[in-house]
Amino acid sequence: MKITVLAGGVGGSRFLLGVRSAYPDADITAIVNVGDDMWHVGVRIAPDLDTIMYTLAGQNNTSRGWGRVGESERVAGELRAYGVGWPWFTLGDLDLGTHLARTHYLRSGLPLSQVVPLLTSRWDLGVTLLPSTDSEVETHVRVEGGSMHFQEWWTRHRASLPALAFDFVGVSSAVPAPGVVAALAEADVVLLAPSNPVVSIGAILAIPGLADAVRATSAPVVGVSPIIAGAVVRGMADACLTAIGVSTSADAVALHYGARSAEGVLDGWLVDTADDAAVAPVASAGITARAVPLWLSDDATRAQVARDAVELALAL
Ligand code: GDP
Ligand code: CA
């Protein structure tokens, strides 16, 4: 079975752990958001690709929720002493090794989609990672009086400055990375991870041609709600949803993605059992919904969410 997943960082990697665990023999491909990427202190940072790579490799820091396990911050201390970089944005030493390696390959002229396998080949991830695009399409946030990179809005301001809009800078000239359209066309099942609908899944679907490829696949497309009981599970995605006029609820996010039968991207949608009441409004929009537990807390619950998503897809 070929399973293709659209994914952001934290929600994406937890869901991918479940897919890999439930379907160890499947051919799993993740199309990963690059909107959070940026050049910083001379290196290219790719937070969502790295979060997924570290998590699937068992190298992620589970207590802190980001970065590498066993991390140290000696280089960050030196950068701070030189006054270089953002004092509120700490890059660990091991993490910087990844950024240096990626930057080395990018500067040698390779596109990101060729750099990713060179980095991931070090570990047995069990999932093929594809960046959504090779172009540098970065998410910027428009706020009162200006605009900033998503990373500054999210990490420095903790998403507390009201966002007026999100701009995917450079998106109009971008195309899906090599392999992305084929991974959708050849899939038996396409899944939307419970990732941020605006700056993760939204930034992936904004790449010209990508949403059309989701609409064109013969595979069923099923999404998993990142919203449980009217709240985000981790992070501050509600601030992103508010900015685009979507309320923080499992049904509002499904209606925002829309039914494939009505120019949207979904055939099916999983909501948490706490959001049972969302099933009917989602169904009336032409999206088959089911209520199942959606907390990705441990291996067993993650694998069960993956099975529920794939089984809903295969039943459509
Ligand atoms: P980011 O790129 O690191 O921000 O991560 P993603 O975009 O992949 O995912 C962020 C979203 O994951 C948040 O909106 C959370 O609500 C959602 N999320 C995190 N943990 C869980 C979970 O256990 N269950 C569900 N259903 N959603 C989760
Ligand atoms: Ca992200």
mmCIF file with all atom_site columns, C-alpha atoms in Angstrom, residues 15-95:
data_model
loop_
_atom_site.group_PDB
_atom_site.id
_atom_site.type_symbol
_atom_site.label_atom_id
_atom_site.label_alt_id
_atom_site.label_comp_id
_atom_site.label_asym_id
_atom_site.label_entity_id
_atom_site.label_seq_id
_atom_site.pdbx_PDB_ins_code
_atom_site.Cartn_x
_atom_site.Cartn_y
_atom_site.Cartn_z
_atom_site.occupancy
_atom_site.B_iso_or_equiv
_atom_site.pdbx_formal_charge
_atom_site.auth_seq_id
_atom_site.auth_comp_id
_atom_site.auth_asym_id
_atom_site.auth_atom_id
_atom_site.pdbx_PDB_model_num
ATOM 1  C CA . PHE A 1 15 ? 1.060  11.226 13.136 1.00 0.00 ? 15 PHE A CA 1
ATOM 2  C CA . LEU A 1 16 ? 3.793  9.785  10.899 1.00 0.00 ? 16 LEU A CA 1
ATOM 3  C CA . LEU A 1 17 ? 5.074  7.732  13.860 1.00 0.00 ? 17 LEU A CA 1
ATOM 4  C CA . GLY A 1 18 ? 1.585  6.223  14.016 1.00 0.00 ? 18 GLY A CA 1
ATOM 5  C CA . VAL A 1 19 ? 1.376  5.537  10.273 1.00 0.00 ? 19 VAL A CA 1
ATOM 6  C CA . ARG A 1 20 ? 4.781  3.850  10.296 1.00 0.00 ? 20 ARG A CA 1
ATOM 7  C CA . SER A 1 21 ? 3.878  1.782  13.335 1.00 0.00 ? 21 SER A CA 1
ATOM 8  C CA . ALA A 1 22 ? 0.453  0.690  12.018 1.00 0.00 ? 22 ALA A CA 1
ATOM 9  C CA . TYR A 1 23 ? 1.642  0.005  8.445  1.00 0.00 ? 23 TYR A CA 1
ATOM 10 C CA . PRO A 1 24 ? 5.286  -1.130 8.654  1.00 0.00 ? 24 PRO A CA 1
ATOM 11 C CA . ASP A 1 25 ? 5.152  -2.678 5.173  1.00 0.00 ? 25 ASP A CA 1
ATOM 12 C CA . ALA A 1 26 ? 3.559  0.333  3.477  1.00 0.00 ? 26 ALA A CA 1
ATOM 13 C CA . ASP A 1 27 ? 5.410  2.695  1.171  1.00 0.00 ? 27 ASP A CA 1
ATOM 14 C CA . ILE A 1 28 ? 4.984  5.934  3.163  1.00 0.00 ? 28 ILE A CA 1
ATOM 15 C CA . THR A 1 29 ? 5.806  9.367  1.737  1.00 0.00 ? 29 THR A CA 1
ATOM 16 C CA . ALA A 1 30 ? 5.467  12.664 3.600  1.00 0.00 ? 30 ALA A CA 1
ATOM 17 C CA . ILE A 1 31 ? 5.062  15.939 1.697  1.00 0.00 ? 31 ILE A CA 1
ATOM 18 C CA . VAL A 1 32 ? 6.464  18.400 4.209  1.00 0.00 ? 32 VAL A CA 1
ATOM 19 C CA . ASN A 1 33 ? 5.873  22.124 4.734  1.00 0.00 ? 33 ASN A CA 1
ATOM 20 C CA . VAL A 1 34 ? 8.836  24.405 4.007  1.00 0.00 ? 34 VAL A CA 1
ATOM 21 C CA . GLY A 1 35 ? 7.101  27.704 4.847  1.00 0.00 ? 35 GLY A CA 1
ATOM 22 C CA . ASP A 1 36 ? 8.891  27.919 8.207  1.00 0.00 ? 36 ASP A CA 1
ATOM 23 C CA . ASP A 1 37 ? 12.301 27.641 6.520  1.00 0.00 ? 37 ASP A CA 1
ATOM 24 C CA . MET A 1 38 ? 14.687 30.593 6.547  1.00 0.00 ? 38 MET A CA 1
ATOM 25 C CA . TRP A 1 39 ? 18.257 31.751 6.223  1.00 0.00 ? 39 TRP A CA 1
ATOM 26 C CA . HIS A 1 40 ? 19.627 32.573 9.664  1.00 0.00 ? 40 HIS A CA 1
ATOM 27 C CA . VAL A 1 41 ? 23.234 33.167 10.857 1.00 0.00 ? 41 VAL A CA 1
ATOM 28 C CA . GLY A 1 42 ? 24.413 31.975 7.457  1.00 0.00 ? 42 GLY A CA 1
ATOM 29 C CA . VAL A 1 43 ? 22.633 28.631 7.428  1.00 0.00 ? 43 VAL A CA 1
ATOM 30 C CA . ARG A 1 44 ? 19.373 27.332 5.995  1.00 0.00 ? 44 ARG A CA 1
ATOM 31 C CA . ILE A 1 45 ? 16.946 26.226 8.700  1.00 0.00 ? 45 ILE A CA 1
ATOM 32 C CA . ALA A 1 46 ? 14.107 23.806 7.855  1.00 0.00 ? 46 ALA A CA 1
ATOM 33 C CA . PRO A 1 47 ? 12.135 23.288 11.084 1.00 0.00 ? 47 PRO A CA 1
ATOM 34 C CA . ASP A 1 48 ? 9.384  20.972 9.872  1.00 0.00 ? 48 ASP A CA 1
ATOM 35 C CA . LEU A 1 49 ? 11.660 18.700 7.818  1.00 0.00 ? 49 LEU A CA 1
ATOM 36 C CA . ASP A 1 50 ? 14.067 18.482 10.765 1.00 0.00 ? 50 ASP A CA 1
ATOM 37 C CA . THR A 1 51 ? 11.351 17.860 13.363 1.00 0.00 ? 51 THR A CA 1
ATOM 38 C CA . ILE A 1 52 ? 10.079 14.952 11.275 1.00 0.00 ? 52 ILE A CA 1
ATOM 39 C CA . MET A 1 53 ? 13.566 13.614 10.563 1.00 0.00 ? 53 MET A CA 1
ATOM 40 C CA . TYR A 1 54 ? 14.618 13.761 14.224 1.00 0.00 ? 54 TYR A CA 1
ATOM 41 C CA . THR A 1 55 ? 11.336 12.296 15.473 1.00 0.00 ? 55 THR A CA 1
ATOM 42 C CA . LEU A 1 56 ? 11.273 9.359  13.055 1.00 0.00 ? 56 LEU A CA 1
ATOM 43 C CA . ALA A 1 57 ? 14.962 8.756  13.815 1.00 0.00 ? 57 ALA A CA 1
ATOM 44 C CA . GLY A 1 58 ? 14.262 8.729  17.580 1.00 0.00 ? 58 GLY A CA 1
ATOM 45 C CA . GLN A 1 59 ? 16.644 11.695 17.899 1.00 0.00 ? 59 GLN A CA 1
ATOM 46 C CA . ASN A 1 60 ? 14.108 14.323 19.003 1.00 0.00 ? 60 ASN A CA 1
ATOM 47 C CA . ASN A 1 61 ? 14.003 15.927 22.415 1.00 0.00 ? 61 ASN A CA 1
ATOM 48 C CA . THR A 1 62 ? 10.689 14.631 23.745 1.00 0.00 ? 62 THR A CA 1
ATOM 49 C CA . SER A 1 63 ? 10.679 16.662 26.985 1.00 0.00 ? 63 SER A CA 1
ATOM 50 C CA . ARG A 1 64 ? 11.343 20.036 25.332 1.00 0.00 ? 64 ARG A CA 1
ATOM 51 C CA . GLY A 1 65 ? 9.244  19.229 22.264 1.00 0.00 ? 65 GLY A CA 1
ATOM 52 C CA . TRP A 1 66 ? 11.729 20.489 19.668 1.00 0.00 ? 66 TRP A CA 1
ATOM 53 C CA . GLY A 1 67 ? 15.349 19.932 18.635 1.00 0.00 ? 67 GLY A CA 1
ATOM 54 C CA . ARG A 1 68 ? 17.702 17.057 19.335 1.00 0.00 ? 68 ARG A CA 1
ATOM 55 C CA . VAL A 1 69 ? 18.032 14.769 22.314 1.00 0.00 ? 69 VAL A CA 1
ATOM 56 C CA . GLY A 1 70 ? 21.271 15.249 24.282 1.00 0.00 ? 70 GLY A CA 1
ATOM 57 C CA . GLU A 1 71 ? 21.647 18.740 22.850 1.00 0.00 ? 71 GLU A CA 1
ATOM 58 C CA . SER A 1 72 ? 24.150 21.363 24.030 1.00 0.00 ? 72 SER A CA 1
ATOM 59 C CA . GLU A 1 73 ? 24.201 25.073 23.232 1.00 0.00 ? 73 GLU A CA 1
ATOM 60 C CA . ARG A 1 74 ? 27.845 26.139 23.250 1.00 0.00 ? 74 ARG A CA 1
ATOM 61 C CA . VAL A 1 75 ? 27.773 27.609 19.742 1.00 0.00 ? 75 VAL A CA 1
ATOM 62 C CA . ALA A 1 76 ? 24.574 29.533 20.512 1.00 0.00 ? 76 ALA A CA 1
ATOM 63 C CA . GLY A 1 77 ? 26.350 31.080 23.523 1.00 0.00 ? 77 GLY A CA 1
ATOM 64 C CA . GLU A 1 78 ? 29.195 32.242 21.291 1.00 0.00 ? 78 GLU A CA 1
ATOM 65 C CA . LEU A 1 79 ? 26.808 33.704 18.719 1.00 0.00 ? 79 LEU A CA 1
ATOM 66 C CA . ARG A 1 80 ? 25.051 35.580 21.498 1.00 0.00 ? 80 ARG A CA 1
ATOM 67 C CA . ALA A 1 81 ? 28.399 36.916 22.762 1.00 0.00 ? 81 ALA A CA 1
ATOM 68 C CA . TYR A 1 82 ? 29.116 38.216 19.248 1.00 0.00 ? 82 TYR A CA 1
ATOM 69 C CA . GLY A 1 83 ? 25.648 39.711 19.046 1.00 0.00 ? 83 GLY A CA 1
ATOM 70 C CA . VAL A 1 84 ? 24.845 37.579 15.997 1.00 0.00 ? 84 VAL A CA 1
ATOM 71 C CA . GLY A 1 85 ? 21.406 36.121 15.369 1.00 0.00 ? 85 GLY A CA 1
ATOM 72 C CA . TRP A 1 86 ? 18.243 36.340 17.413 1.00 0.00 ? 86 TRP A CA 1
ATOM 73 C CA . PRO A 1 87 ? 18.778 36.030 21.184 1.00 0.00 ? 87 PRO A CA 1
ATOM 74 C CA . TRP A 1 88 ? 15.320 34.407 21.522 1.00 0.00 ? 88 TRP A CA 1
ATOM 75 C CA . PHE A 1 89 ? 16.050 31.787 18.878 1.00 0.00 ? 89 PHE A CA 1
ATOM 76 C CA . THR A 1 90 ? 18.507 29.211 20.167 1.00 0.00 ? 90 THR A CA 1
ATOM 77 C CA . LEU A 1 91 ? 20.080 26.726 17.798 1.00 0.00 ? 91 LEU A CA 1
ATOM 78 C CA . GLY A 1 92 ? 21.571 23.668 19.491 1.00 0.00 ? 92 GLY A CA 1
ATOM 79 C CA . ASP A 1 93 ? 25.005 22.394 18.543 1.00 0.00 ? 93 ASP A CA 1
ATOM 80 C CA . LEU A 1 94 ? 23.782 19.089 17.084 1.00 0.00 ? 94 LEU A CA 1
ATOM 81 C CA . ASP A 1 95 ? 20.986 20.885 15.275 1.00 0.00 ? 95 ASP A CA 1
#
